[in-house]
């Protein structure tokens, strides 16, 4: 939590207590709630590489995903597939399946999932592009994660989007683990739409408000299918007209009045990010920190190179405790995250290590069945934090 976020939330609580509903229009700190998102949109646009009017701060990630898919997933008998990575975040999988079902399609046939090659943990760019070349005519929507939540792989957004467009596919992205983590240029890359949350690298608060992007080229074509009053143009919104007159672009997809406390928390975080110079210097610092953590972890006596895991644990049947890193070693193919896979798979070692790390004050993130995600946050973590993190992983393994 940023200090700025805490201060802004406290300020808005004060305005709520003293002004009540009037704070929507008459705000002592010049932040009328009805226009609060106007302060967020330009900052968010910088984060994702978009024009200000191409970005909306609204709702939640999966809700926004459904809104975008309702507009952009238009299957035909010939072109109906959704191309995505296998083992995408479960909420995305549920959304894809339910969207297919809503169109009367069998999800097992409509959803085309790509898996890594045998013995590998991440997808190869050439395999994704080849699939688009071979099956593009049957693919209606390409929808990968910007950064894969489990492995930490940063997908080549520009090249995948370019190939998808060449094949006549709509291309959207789930940027939950990319927004605020890696530099993005959604407008310049010709992405059709994207959605993301803000409570990971954007530090907006648990369950904080989400974001959506729609390229301006769609403004005159795609209108909200599930309208709400917060998407109505502000000039006449509070006249309560019976006919919907949407804000142009993605902001017209807003439905309900957002929580001002969630907005204030996000504003504080984005202002802190802006003060740090936005994504380029943050990315430089991230590369330094994650690179240092990786180097230290690989010095562990328990570390097993990813290329040796199959032979050691599957073919030879080793039961020795160990871990590997399944995140790409190439810095340009990852963000801040390193995913540590604990071995043997299914042995319960990860859970023991995770709880030991907690006792040392190291806050990672466990992902079943066997991964702990460690991500040095460039806005507040230090090289000393990386050294301590690696040291305590070693101690936790020693205690097994």
mmCIF file of C-alpha atoms in Angstrom:
data_model
loop_
_atom_site.group_PDB
_atom_site.id
_atom_site.type_symbol
_atom_site.label_atom_id
_atom_site.label_comp_id
_atom_site.label_asym_id
_atom_site.label_seq_id
_atom_site.Cartn_x
_atom_site.Cartn_y
_atom_site.Cartn_z
ATOM 1 C CA UNK A 1 0.000 0.000 0.000
ATOM 2 C CA UNK A 2 1.401 3.386 -0.964
ATOM 3 C CA UNK A 3 1.425 6.191 1.589
ATOM 4 C CA UNK A 4 -0.365 8.334 -0.971
ATOM 5 C CA UNK A 5 -3.184 5.793 -1.285
ATOM 6 C CA UNK A 6 -3.685 5.702 2.468
ATOM 7 C CA UNK A 7 -3.837 9.489 2.638
ATOM 8 C CA UNK A 8 -6.300 9.790 -0.237
ATOM 9 C CA UNK A 9 -8.630 7.137 1.177
ATOM 10 C CA UNK A 10 -8.631 8.942 4.519
ATOM 11 C CA UNK A 11 -9.434 12.213 2.756
ATOM 12 C CA UNK A 12 -12.361 10.672 0.908
ATOM 13 C CA UNK A 13 -13.675 9.138 4.109
ATOM 14 C CA UNK A 14 -13.635 12.631 5.578
ATOM 15 C CA UNK A 15 -15.517 14.082 2.617
ATOM 16 C CA UNK A 16 -18.033 11.252 2.810
ATOM 17 C CA UNK A 17 -18.573 11.974 6.493
ATOM 18 C CA UNK A 18 -18.966 15.719 6.037
ATOM 19 C CA UNK A 19 -20.640 16.044 2.632
ATOM 20 C CA UNK A 20 -22.467 12.776 2.077
ATOM 21 C CA UNK A 21 -23.979 12.454 -1.390
ATOM 22 C CA UNK A 22 -23.105 16.083 -2.170
ATOM 23 C CA UNK A 23 -19.491 14.953 -2.582
ATOM 24 C CA UNK A 24 -20.441 13.726 -6.030
ATOM 25 C CA UNK A 25 -20.634 17.347 -7.199
ATOM 26 C CA UNK A 26 -19.235 19.629 -4.479
ATOM 27 C CA UNK A 27 -15.887 18.380 -3.218
ATOM 28 C CA UNK A 28 -13.655 20.438 -0.905
ATOM 29 C CA UNK A 29 -10.509 18.967 -2.500
ATOM 30 C CA UNK A 30 -11.672 19.455 -6.111
ATOM 31 C CA UNK A 31 -12.233 15.741 -6.673
ATOM 32 C CA UNK A 32 -15.997 15.527 -7.304
ATOM 33 C CA UNK A 33 -16.829 11.860 -7.281
ATOM 34 C CA UNK A 34 -18.838 11.998 -10.474
ATOM 35 C CA UNK A 35 -15.652 12.955 -12.350
ATOM 36 C CA UNK A 36 -13.127 11.009 -10.267
ATOM 37 C CA UNK A 37 -12.219 8.557 -13.013
ATOM 38 C CA UNK A 38 -11.152 11.503 -15.187
ATOM 39 C CA UNK A 39 -8.120 11.816 -12.915
ATOM 40 C CA UNK A 40 -7.305 8.141 -13.331
ATOM 41 C CA UNK A 41 -7.723 7.645 -17.079
ATOM 42 C CA UNK A 42 -4.653 9.628 -18.246
ATOM 43 C CA UNK A 43 -2.412 7.893 -15.724
ATOM 44 C CA UNK A 44 -3.770 4.473 -16.595
ATOM 45 C CA UNK A 45 -3.349 5.236 -20.289
ATOM 46 C CA UNK A 46 0.355 5.855 -19.665
ATOM 47 C CA UNK A 47 0.676 2.512 -17.898
ATOM 48 C CA UNK A 48 -0.804 0.492 -20.774
ATOM 49 C CA UNK A 49 0.344 2.617 -23.715
ATOM 50 C CA UNK A 50 -3.010 3.930 -24.861
ATOM 51 C CA UNK A 51 -4.801 7.147 -25.629
ATOM 52 C CA UNK A 52 -6.705 8.531 -22.669
ATOM 53 C CA UNK A 53 -10.134 7.893 -24.206
ATOM 54 C CA UNK A 54 -9.205 4.287 -25.011
ATOM 55 C CA UNK A 55 -9.076 3.414 -21.313
ATOM 56 C CA UNK A 56 -11.812 2.959 -18.720
ATOM 57 C CA UNK A 57 -11.317 2.400 -15.002
ATOM 58 C CA UNK A 58 -14.298 0.255 -14.119
ATOM 59 C CA UNK A 59 -15.758 -2.882 -12.570
ATOM 60 C CA UNK A 60 -13.687 -6.062 -12.161
ATOM 61 C CA UNK A 61 -11.450 -7.997 -14.520
ATOM 62 C CA UNK A 62 -13.762 -10.889 -15.333
ATOM 63 C CA UNK A 63 -16.795 -8.608 -15.658
ATOM 64 C CA UNK A 64 -14.845 -6.482 -18.111
ATOM 65 C CA UNK A 65 -13.699 -9.599 -19.945
ATOM 66 C CA UNK A 66 -17.311 -10.646 -20.445
ATOM 67 C CA UNK A 67 -18.281 -7.156 -21.636
ATOM 68 C CA UNK A 68 -15.481 -7.138 -24.188
ATOM 69 C CA UNK A 69 -16.136 -10.701 -25.343
ATOM 70 C CA UNK A 70 -19.834 -9.945 -25.717
ATOM 71 C CA UNK A 71 -18.855 -7.296 -28.240
ATOM 72 C CA UNK A 72 -15.890 -8.925 -29.947
ATOM 73 C CA UNK A 73 -16.489 -12.673 -29.899
ATOM 74 C CA UNK A 74 -18.799 -13.205 -32.859
ATOM 75 C CA UNK A 75 -18.461 -16.839 -33.922
ATOM 76 C CA UNK A 76 -19.619 -18.090 -37.295
ATOM 77 C CA UNK A 77 -19.875 -21.698 -38.529
ATOM 78 C CA UNK A 78 -16.460 -21.313 -40.158
ATOM 79 C CA UNK A 79 -14.689 -19.022 -37.659
ATOM 80 C CA UNK A 80 -15.594 -19.822 -34.060
ATOM 81 C CA UNK A 81 -12.517 -20.834 -32.039
ATOM 82 C CA UNK A 82 -10.958 -19.007 -29.104
ATOM 83 C CA UNK A 83 -7.163 -19.408 -29.069
ATOM 84 C CA UNK A 84 -5.533 -19.177 -25.639
ATOM 85 C CA UNK A 85 -2.801 -20.738 -23.547
ATOM 86 C CA UNK A 86 -3.543 -23.966 -21.708
ATOM 87 C CA UNK A 87 -3.970 -23.520 -17.959
ATOM 88 C CA UNK A 88 -4.903 -19.870 -18.232
ATOM 89 C CA UNK A 89 -6.110 -18.299 -15.009
ATOM 90 C CA UNK A 90 -9.256 -20.239 -14.034
ATOM 91 C CA UNK A 91 -11.573 -17.224 -14.164
ATOM 92 C CA UNK A 92 -10.564 -16.722 -17.797
ATOM 93 C CA UNK A 93 -11.213 -20.389 -18.519
ATOM 94 C CA UNK A 94 -14.676 -20.107 -16.990
ATOM 95 C CA UNK A 95 -15.391 -16.967 -19.002
ATOM 96 C CA UNK A 96 -14.260 -18.559 -22.272
ATOM 97 C CA UNK A 97 -16.376 -21.652 -21.685
ATOM 98 C CA UNK A 98 -19.468 -19.700 -20.694
ATOM 99 C CA UNK A 99 -19.136 -17.412 -23.708
ATOM 100 C CA UNK A 100 -18.887 -20.431 -26.000
ATOM 101 C CA UNK A 101 -21.948 -21.974 -24.360
ATOM 102 C CA UNK A 102 -23.869 -18.708 -24.710
ATOM 103 C CA UNK A 103 -23.353 -19.008 -28.471
ATOM 104 C CA UNK A 104 -24.549 -22.610 -28.480
ATOM 105 C CA UNK A 105 -21.056 -24.025 -28.934
ATOM 106 C CA UNK A 106 -19.278 -26.939 -27.279
ATOM 107 C CA UNK A 107 -16.376 -25.415 -25.284
ATOM 108 C CA UNK A 108 -14.234 -28.503 -25.893
ATOM 109 C CA UNK A 109 -14.398 -27.760 -29.616
ATOM 110 C CA UNK A 110 -14.552 -23.968 -29.527
ATOM 111 C CA UNK A 111 -11.605 -23.375 -27.197
ATOM 112 C CA UNK A 112 -8.169 -24.095 -28.665
ATOM 113 C CA UNK A 113 -5.598 -24.319 -25.880
ATOM 114 C CA UNK A 114 -1.873 -24.344 -26.597
ATOM 115 C CA UNK A 115 0.421 -26.281 -24.272
ATOM 116 C CA UNK A 116 4.218 -26.160 -23.970
ATOM 117 C CA UNK A 117 6.259 -28.880 -25.631
ATOM 118 C CA UNK A 118 7.028 -31.986 -23.589
ATOM 119 C CA UNK A 119 9.571 -31.257 -20.895
ATOM 120 C CA UNK A 120 9.089 -27.487 -21.221
ATOM 121 C CA UNK A 121 7.112 -25.114 -19.036
ATOM 122 C CA UNK A 122 6.410 -22.176 -21.333
ATOM 123 C CA UNK A 123 5.100 -21.701 -24.846
ATOM 124 C CA UNK A 124 7.400 -20.992 -27.756
ATOM 125 C CA UNK A 125 6.557 -17.972 -29.859
ATOM 126 C CA UNK A 126 6.997 -19.950 -33.067
ATOM 127 C CA UNK A 127 4.421 -22.514 -31.922
ATOM 128 C CA UNK A 128 1.830 -19.800 -31.307
ATOM 129 C CA UNK A 129 2.482 -18.127 -34.648
ATOM 130 C CA UNK A 130 2.446 -21.449 -36.492
ATOM 131 C CA UNK A 131 -0.926 -22.308 -34.965
ATOM 132 C CA UNK A 132 -2.282 -18.993 -36.199
ATOM 133 C CA UNK A 133 -0.912 -19.686 -39.674
ATOM 134 C CA UNK A 134 -2.385 -23.184 -39.754
ATOM 135 C CA UNK A 135 -5.739 -22.599 -38.060
ATOM 136 C CA UNK A 136 -6.261 -18.856 -38.318
ATOM 137 C CA UNK A 137 -9.226 -19.150 -40.674
ATOM 138 C CA UNK A 138 -11.180 -20.979 -37.939
ATOM 139 C CA UNK A 139 -10.144 -18.698 -35.066
ATOM 140 C CA UNK A 140 -12.535 -15.889 -34.139
ATOM 141 C CA UNK A 141 -10.679 -14.594 -31.091
ATOM 142 C CA UNK A 142 -7.088 -14.738 -29.854
ATOM 143 C CA UNK A 143 -6.954 -14.116 -26.115
ATOM 144 C CA UNK A 144 -3.769 -14.827 -24.196
ATOM 145 C CA UNK A 145 -2.488 -13.495 -20.895
ATOM 146 C CA UNK A 146 0.041 -10.696 -21.251
ATOM 147 C CA UNK A 147 2.095 -12.316 -18.493
ATOM 148 C CA UNK A 148 1.071 -15.871 -17.613
ATOM 149 C CA UNK A 149 -0.015 -15.990 -13.988
ATOM 150 C CA UNK A 150 1.545 -19.390 -13.134
ATOM 151 C CA UNK A 151 4.796 -19.411 -15.086
ATOM 152 C CA UNK A 152 5.467 -15.688 -15.331
ATOM 153 C CA UNK A 153 6.038 -15.884 -19.092
ATOM 154 C CA UNK A 154 5.652 -12.510 -20.830
ATOM 155 C CA UNK A 155 4.086 -13.320 -24.162
ATOM 156 C CA UNK A 156 5.270 -11.418 -27.267
ATOM 157 C CA UNK A 157 2.137 -9.285 -27.471
ATOM 158 C CA UNK A 158 3.161 -7.309 -30.536
ATOM 159 C CA UNK A 159 4.041 -10.276 -32.758
ATOM 160 C CA UNK A 160 1.027 -12.361 -31.702
ATOM 161 C CA UNK A 161 -1.328 -9.442 -32.280
ATOM 162 C CA UNK A 162 0.211 -8.755 -35.687
ATOM 163 C CA UNK A 163 -0.135 -12.381 -36.778
ATOM 164 C CA UNK A 164 -3.702 -12.570 -35.437
ATOM 165 C CA UNK A 165 -4.700 -9.495 -37.424
ATOM 166 C CA UNK A 166 -3.075 -10.908 -40.570
ATOM 167 C CA UNK A 167 -5.303 -13.969 -40.157
ATOM 168 C CA UNK A 168 -8.446 -11.877 -39.692
ATOM 169 C CA UNK A 169 -8.799 -12.649 -35.976
ATOM 170 C CA UNK A 170 -9.829 -10.319 -33.192
ATOM 171 C CA UNK A 171 -7.012 -10.070 -30.633
ATOM 172 C CA UNK A 172 -7.606 -9.281 -26.971
ATOM 173 C CA UNK A 173 -5.401 -9.626 -23.896
ATOM 174 C CA UNK A 174 -5.773 -10.314 -20.183
ATOM 175 C CA UNK A 175 -3.152 -8.031 -18.651
ATOM 176 C CA UNK A 176 -3.738 -8.881 -14.988
ATOM 177 C CA UNK A 177 -0.050 -9.663 -14.432
ATOM 178 C CA UNK A 178 1.290 -7.287 -17.078
ATOM 179 C CA UNK A 179 -0.231 -3.896 -16.206
ATOM 180 C CA UNK A 180 2.251 -2.066 -14.008
ATOM 181 C CA UNK A 181 4.755 -4.891 -14.428
ATOM 182 C CA UNK A 182 6.059 -4.511 -17.986
ATOM 183 C CA UNK A 183 5.944 -1.693 -20.567
ATOM 184 C CA UNK A 184 2.928 -1.902 -22.873
ATOM 185 C CA UNK A 185 1.908 -0.141 -26.093
ATOM 186 C CA UNK A 186 -1.639 -1.336 -26.669
ATOM 187 C CA UNK A 187 -2.565 1.387 -29.140
ATOM 188 C CA UNK A 188 0.651 1.118 -31.118
ATOM 189 C CA UNK A 189 0.462 -2.673 -31.239
ATOM 190 C CA UNK A 190 -3.065 -2.469 -32.692
ATOM 191 C CA UNK A 191 -4.590 -4.546 -29.894
ATOM 192 C CA UNK A 192 -8.381 -4.696 -30.226
ATOM 193 C CA UNK A 193 -9.190 -4.852 -26.526
ATOM 194 C CA UNK A 194 -7.619 -5.666 -23.183
ATOM 195 C CA UNK A 195 -8.683 -6.035 -19.564
ATOM 196 C CA UNK A 196 -6.736 -6.036 -16.324
ATOM 197 C CA UNK A 197 -7.017 -5.755 -12.568
ATOM 198 C CA UNK A 198 -5.123 -3.191 -10.508
ATOM 199 C CA UNK A 199 -4.456 -4.977 -7.221
ATOM 200 C CA UNK A 200 -1.239 -6.710 -8.260
ATOM 201 C CA UNK A 201 1.576 -4.559 -9.646
ATOM 202 C CA UNK A 202 -0.622 -1.449 -9.502
ATOM 203 C CA UNK A 203 -1.110 -1.865 -5.741
ATOM 204 C CA UNK A 204 -4.670 -0.510 -5.681
ATOM 205 C CA UNK A 205 -5.999 -2.592 -2.750
ATOM 206 C CA UNK A 206 -7.343 -6.147 -2.448
ATOM 207 C CA UNK A 207 -10.070 -6.612 -5.027
ATOM 208 C CA UNK A 208 -9.525 -3.077 -6.313
ATOM 209 C CA UNK A 209 -11.254 -1.652 -9.351
ATOM 210 C CA UNK A 210 -10.191 -2.944 -12.772
ATOM 211 C CA UNK A 211 -9.409 -1.485 -16.181
ATOM 212 C CA UNK A 212 -10.385 -1.980 -19.799
ATOM 213 C CA UNK A 213 -8.989 -0.878 -23.156
ATOM 214 C CA UNK A 214 -10.660 -0.718 -26.544
ATOM 215 C CA UNK A 215 -8.781 0.596 -29.567
ATOM 216 C CA UNK A 216 -10.283 3.821 -30.858
ATOM 217 C CA UNK A 217 -10.726 2.290 -34.318
ATOM 218 C CA UNK A 218 -13.759 0.481 -32.866
ATOM 219 C CA UNK A 219 -15.464 3.576 -31.447
ATOM 220 C CA UNK A 220 -17.966 3.927 -34.284
ATOM 221 C CA UNK A 221 -18.560 0.186 -34.594
ATOM 222 C CA UNK A 222 -18.825 -1.371 -31.151
ATOM 223 C CA UNK A 223 -21.384 0.001 -28.722
ATOM 224 C CA UNK A 224 -22.124 -1.378 -25.252
ATOM 225 C CA UNK A 225 -24.485 -4.338 -25.373
ATOM 226 C CA UNK A 226 -25.194 -4.254 -21.631
ATOM 227 C CA UNK A 227 -25.661 -0.580 -20.886
ATOM 228 C CA UNK A 228 -25.633 1.116 -17.489
ATOM 229 C CA UNK A 229 -26.102 4.699 -16.436
ATOM 230 C CA UNK A 230 -22.420 5.356 -15.690
ATOM 231 C CA UNK A 231 -21.698 4.753 -19.354
ATOM 232 C CA UNK A 232 -24.171 7.468 -20.330
ATOM 233 C CA UNK A 233 -22.642 10.818 -21.326
ATOM 234 C CA UNK A 234 -22.085 12.979 -18.250
ATOM 235 C CA UNK A 235 -23.768 16.068 -19.683
ATOM 236 C CA UNK A 236 -27.224 14.492 -19.424
ATOM 237 C CA UNK A 237 -26.660 11.543 -17.085
ATOM 238 C CA UNK A 238 -28.291 13.136 -14.082
ATOM 239 C CA UNK A 239 -31.257 14.346 -16.084
ATOM 240 C CA UNK A 240 -32.219 10.660 -16.032
ATOM 241 C CA UNK A 241 -33.215 10.322 -19.705
ATOM 242 C CA UNK A 242 -34.946 7.072 -20.718
ATOM 243 C CA UNK A 243 -32.717 6.550 -23.762
ATOM 244 C CA UNK A 244 -29.072 5.536 -23.418
ATOM 245 C CA UNK A 245 -26.558 7.939 -24.963
ATOM 246 C CA UNK A 246 -23.157 6.316 -24.396
ATOM 247 C CA UNK A 247 -19.832 7.993 -23.894
ATOM 248 C CA UNK A 248 -17.792 7.405 -27.036
ATOM 249 C CA UNK A 249 -15.437 4.446 -26.826
ATOM 250 C CA UNK A 250 -14.699 2.044 -24.012
ATOM 251 C CA UNK A 251 -15.847 4.454 -21.302
ATOM 252 C CA UNK A 252 -19.367 3.942 -22.591
ATOM 253 C CA UNK A 253 -19.138 0.350 -21.324
ATOM 254 C CA UNK A 254 -19.223 1.539 -17.702
ATOM 255 C CA UNK A 255 -22.346 0.408 -15.902
ATOM 256 C CA UNK A 256 -22.498 1.523 -12.285
ATOM 257 C CA UNK A 257 -21.176 4.238 -10.004
ATOM 258 C CA UNK A 258 -17.737 3.010 -8.842
ATOM 259 C CA UNK A 259 -16.568 2.977 -5.232
ATOM 260 C CA UNK A 260 -14.759 6.233 -4.566
ATOM 261 C CA UNK A 261 -12.608 4.504 -1.948
ATOM 262 C CA UNK A 262 -11.361 2.051 -4.584
ATOM 263 C CA UNK A 263 -10.727 4.946 -6.965
ATOM 264 C CA UNK A 264 -8.840 6.940 -4.341
ATOM 265 C CA UNK A 265 -6.631 3.986 -3.484
ATOM 266 C CA UNK A 266 -5.783 3.455 -7.148
ATOM 267 C CA UNK A 267 -5.137 7.161 -7.703
ATOM 268 C CA UNK A 268 -2.590 7.162 -4.905
ATOM 269 C CA UNK A 269 -0.800 4.196 -6.403
ATOM 270 C CA UNK A 270 -0.779 5.637 -9.923
ATOM 271 C CA UNK A 271 0.479 8.997 -8.673
ATOM 272 C CA UNK A 272 3.285 7.171 -6.871
ATOM 273 C CA UNK A 273 4.124 5.330 -10.088
ATOM 274 C CA UNK A 274 4.091 8.630 -11.976
ATOM 275 C CA UNK A 275 6.444 10.159 -9.421
ATOM 276 C CA UNK A 276 8.829 7.248 -10.034
ATOM 277 C CA UNK A 277 8.848 8.044 -13.762
ATOM 278 C CA UNK A 278 6.255 5.545 -14.973
ATOM 279 C CA UNK A 279 7.059 2.256 -16.651
ATOM 280 C CA UNK A 280 10.487 2.713 -18.250
ATOM 281 C CA UNK A 281 12.512 3.422 -15.078
ATOM 282 C CA UNK A 282 10.348 0.998 -13.120
ATOM 283 C CA UNK A 283 11.106 -1.701 -15.670
ATOM 284 C CA UNK A 284 14.842 -0.965 -15.461
ATOM 285 C CA UNK A 285 14.731 -1.379 -11.698
ATOM 286 C CA UNK A 286 12.631 -4.525 -12.054
ATOM 287 C CA UNK A 287 15.193 -6.102 -14.374
ATOM 288 C CA UNK A 288 17.912 -5.398 -11.835
ATOM 289 C CA UNK A 289 16.007 -6.844 -8.885
ATOM 290 C CA UNK A 290 14.615 -9.946 -10.578
ATOM 291 C CA UNK A 291 17.966 -10.668 -12.193
ATOM 292 C CA UNK A 292 19.669 -10.468 -8.814
ATOM 293 C CA UNK A 293 17.085 -12.736 -7.184
ATOM 294 C CA UNK A 294 17.400 -15.270 -9.992
ATOM 295 C CA UNK A 295 21.189 -15.350 -9.696
ATOM 296 C CA UNK A 296 21.015 -15.920 -5.946
ATOM 297 C CA UNK A 297 18.391 -18.656 -6.199
ATOM 298 C CA UNK A 298 20.398 -20.520 -8.826
ATOM 299 C CA UNK A 299 23.331 -20.674 -6.411
ATOM 300 C CA UNK A 300 21.267 -22.843 -4.052
ATOM 301 C CA UNK A 301 22.358 -26.436 -3.546
ATOM 302 C CA UNK A 302 18.695 -27.354 -4.055
ATOM 303 C CA UNK A 303 18.338 -25.689 -7.444
ATOM 304 C CA UNK A 304 17.747 -27.996 -10.414
ATOM 305 C CA UNK A 305 18.005 -26.549 -13.945
ATOM 306 C CA UNK A 306 14.678 -26.842 -15.743
ATOM 307 C CA UNK A 307 16.297 -28.886 -18.505
ATOM 308 C CA UNK A 308 17.285 -31.584 -15.981
ATOM 309 C CA UNK A 309 13.969 -31.976 -14.143
ATOM 310 C CA UNK A 310 12.451 -34.523 -16.522
ATOM 311 C CA UNK A 311 15.463 -36.832 -16.385
ATOM 312 C CA UNK A 312 16.082 -36.512 -12.650
ATOM 313 C CA UNK A 313 12.558 -36.728 -11.277
ATOM 314 C CA UNK A 314 10.471 -38.449 -13.948
ATOM 315 C CA UNK A 315 12.895 -40.846 -15.567
ATOM 316 C CA UNK A 316 15.203 -41.549 -12.614
ATOM 317 C CA UNK A 317 12.559 -41.178 -9.906
ATOM 318 C CA UNK A 318 14.572 -39.008 -7.535
ATOM 319 C CA UNK A 319 12.850 -38.044 -4.271
ATOM 320 C CA UNK A 320 15.449 -35.474 -3.219
ATOM 321 C CA UNK A 321 13.916 -32.097 -2.317
ATOM 322 C CA UNK A 322 14.682 -29.435 -4.874
ATOM 323 C CA UNK A 323 13.270 -26.609 -6.903
ATOM 324 C CA UNK A 324 13.549 -25.220 -10.387
ATOM 325 C CA UNK A 325 12.523 -21.915 -11.947
ATOM 326 C CA UNK A 326 9.892 -22.319 -14.653
ATOM 327 C CA UNK A 327 9.852 -18.634 -15.610
ATOM 328 C CA UNK A 328 11.818 -17.841 -18.795
ATOM 329 C CA UNK A 329 15.479 -17.085 -18.138
ATOM 330 C CA UNK A 330 15.455 -14.450 -20.887
ATOM 331 C CA UNK A 331 14.604 -11.114 -19.197
ATOM 332 C CA UNK A 332 12.679 -9.885 -22.244
ATOM 333 C CA UNK A 333 10.301 -12.835 -21.822
ATOM 334 C CA UNK A 334 9.342 -12.184 -18.210
ATOM 335 C CA UNK A 335 8.326 -9.449 -15.816
ATOM 336 C CA UNK A 336 9.189 -9.196 -12.132
ATOM 337 C CA UNK A 337 7.936 -12.672 -11.256
ATOM 338 C CA UNK A 338 9.964 -15.832 -10.783
ATOM 339 C CA UNK A 339 7.946 -19.030 -10.386
ATOM 340 C CA UNK A 340 9.690 -21.626 -8.241
ATOM 341 C CA UNK A 341 8.465 -25.173 -8.877
ATOM 342 C CA UNK A 342 9.215 -27.417 -5.891
ATOM 343 C CA UNK A 343 10.226 -31.004 -6.470
ATOM 344 C CA UNK A 344 9.258 -33.774 -6.511
ATOM 345 C CA UNK A 345 5.940 -32.560 -7.891
ATOM 346 C CA UNK A 346 3.064 -33.480 -5.595
ATOM 347 C CA UNK A 347 5.299 -34.095 -2.577
ATOM 348 C CA UNK A 348 3.893 -31.243 -0.486
ATOM 349 C CA UNK A 349 7.280 -29.539 -0.233
ATOM 350 C CA UNK A 350 5.959 -26.249 -1.612
ATOM 351 C CA UNK A 351 3.420 -25.848 1.179
ATOM 352 C CA UNK A 352 6.046 -26.458 3.867
ATOM 353 C CA UNK A 353 8.481 -23.998 2.303
ATOM 354 C CA UNK A 354 5.764 -21.392 1.865
ATOM 355 C CA UNK A 355 4.752 -21.449 5.524
ATOM 356 C CA UNK A 356 8.376 -21.355 6.648
ATOM 357 C CA UNK A 357 8.955 -18.301 4.454
ATOM 358 C CA UNK A 358 5.945 -16.623 6.050
ATOM 359 C CA UNK A 359 7.482 -17.188 9.477
ATOM 360 C CA UNK A 360 10.578 -15.345 8.245
ATOM 361 C CA UNK A 361 8.485 -12.461 6.938
ATOM 362 C CA UNK A 362 8.937 -13.340 3.267
ATOM 363 C CA UNK A 363 5.604 -12.814 1.511
ATOM 364 C CA UNK A 364 5.423 -14.761 -1.717
ATOM 365 C CA UNK A 365 2.358 -16.304 -3.303
ATOM 366 C CA UNK A 366 1.573 -20.012 -3.354
ATOM 367 C CA UNK A 367 -0.066 -21.463 -6.427
ATOM 368 C CA UNK A 368 -1.234 -25.048 -6.253
ATOM 369 C CA UNK A 369 -0.001 -27.580 -6.752
ATOM 370 C CA UNK A 370 3.716 -26.848 -6.425
ATOM 371 C CA UNK A 371 4.666 -23.242 -7.241
ATOM 372 C CA UNK A 372 5.682 -20.263 -5.133
ATOM 373 C CA UNK A 373 5.769 -16.983 -7.007
ATOM 374 C CA UNK A 374 8.368 -14.451 -5.870
ATOM 375 C CA UNK A 375 8.229 -11.005 -7.462
ATOM 376 C CA UNK A 376 10.490 -8.186 -6.264
ATOM 377 C CA UNK A 377 8.343 -5.058 -6.550
ATOM 378 C CA UNK A 378 10.528 -2.301 -8.008
ATOM 379 C CA UNK A 379 8.634 0.509 -6.281
ATOM 380 C CA UNK A 380 9.567 -0.694 -2.815
ATOM 381 C CA UNK A 381 11.715 -3.836 -2.743
ATOM 382 C CA UNK A 382 15.507 -3.640 -2.512
ATOM 383 C CA UNK A 383 18.506 -5.765 -3.404
ATOM 384 C CA UNK A 384 18.772 -6.612 0.294
ATOM 385 C CA UNK A 385 15.222 -7.966 0.141
ATOM 386 C CA UNK A 386 16.294 -10.220 -2.733
ATOM 387 C CA UNK A 387 19.294 -11.449 -0.772
ATOM 388 C CA UNK A 388 17.139 -12.201 2.254
ATOM 389 C CA UNK A 389 14.489 -13.903 0.139
ATOM 390 C CA UNK A 390 16.996 -16.286 -1.420
ATOM 391 C CA UNK A 391 18.646 -16.914 1.947
ATOM 392 C CA UNK A 392 15.347 -17.847 3.558
ATOM 393 C CA UNK A 393 14.373 -20.151 0.695
ATOM 394 C CA UNK A 394 17.616 -22.003 1.396
ATOM 395 C CA UNK A 395 16.886 -22.145 5.126
ATOM 396 C CA UNK A 396 13.357 -23.385 4.486
ATOM 397 C CA UNK A 397 14.703 -26.185 2.301
ATOM 398 C CA UNK A 398 17.271 -27.096 4.964
ATOM 399 C CA UNK A 399 14.449 -27.557 7.469
ATOM 400 C CA UNK A 400 12.586 -30.151 5.390
#
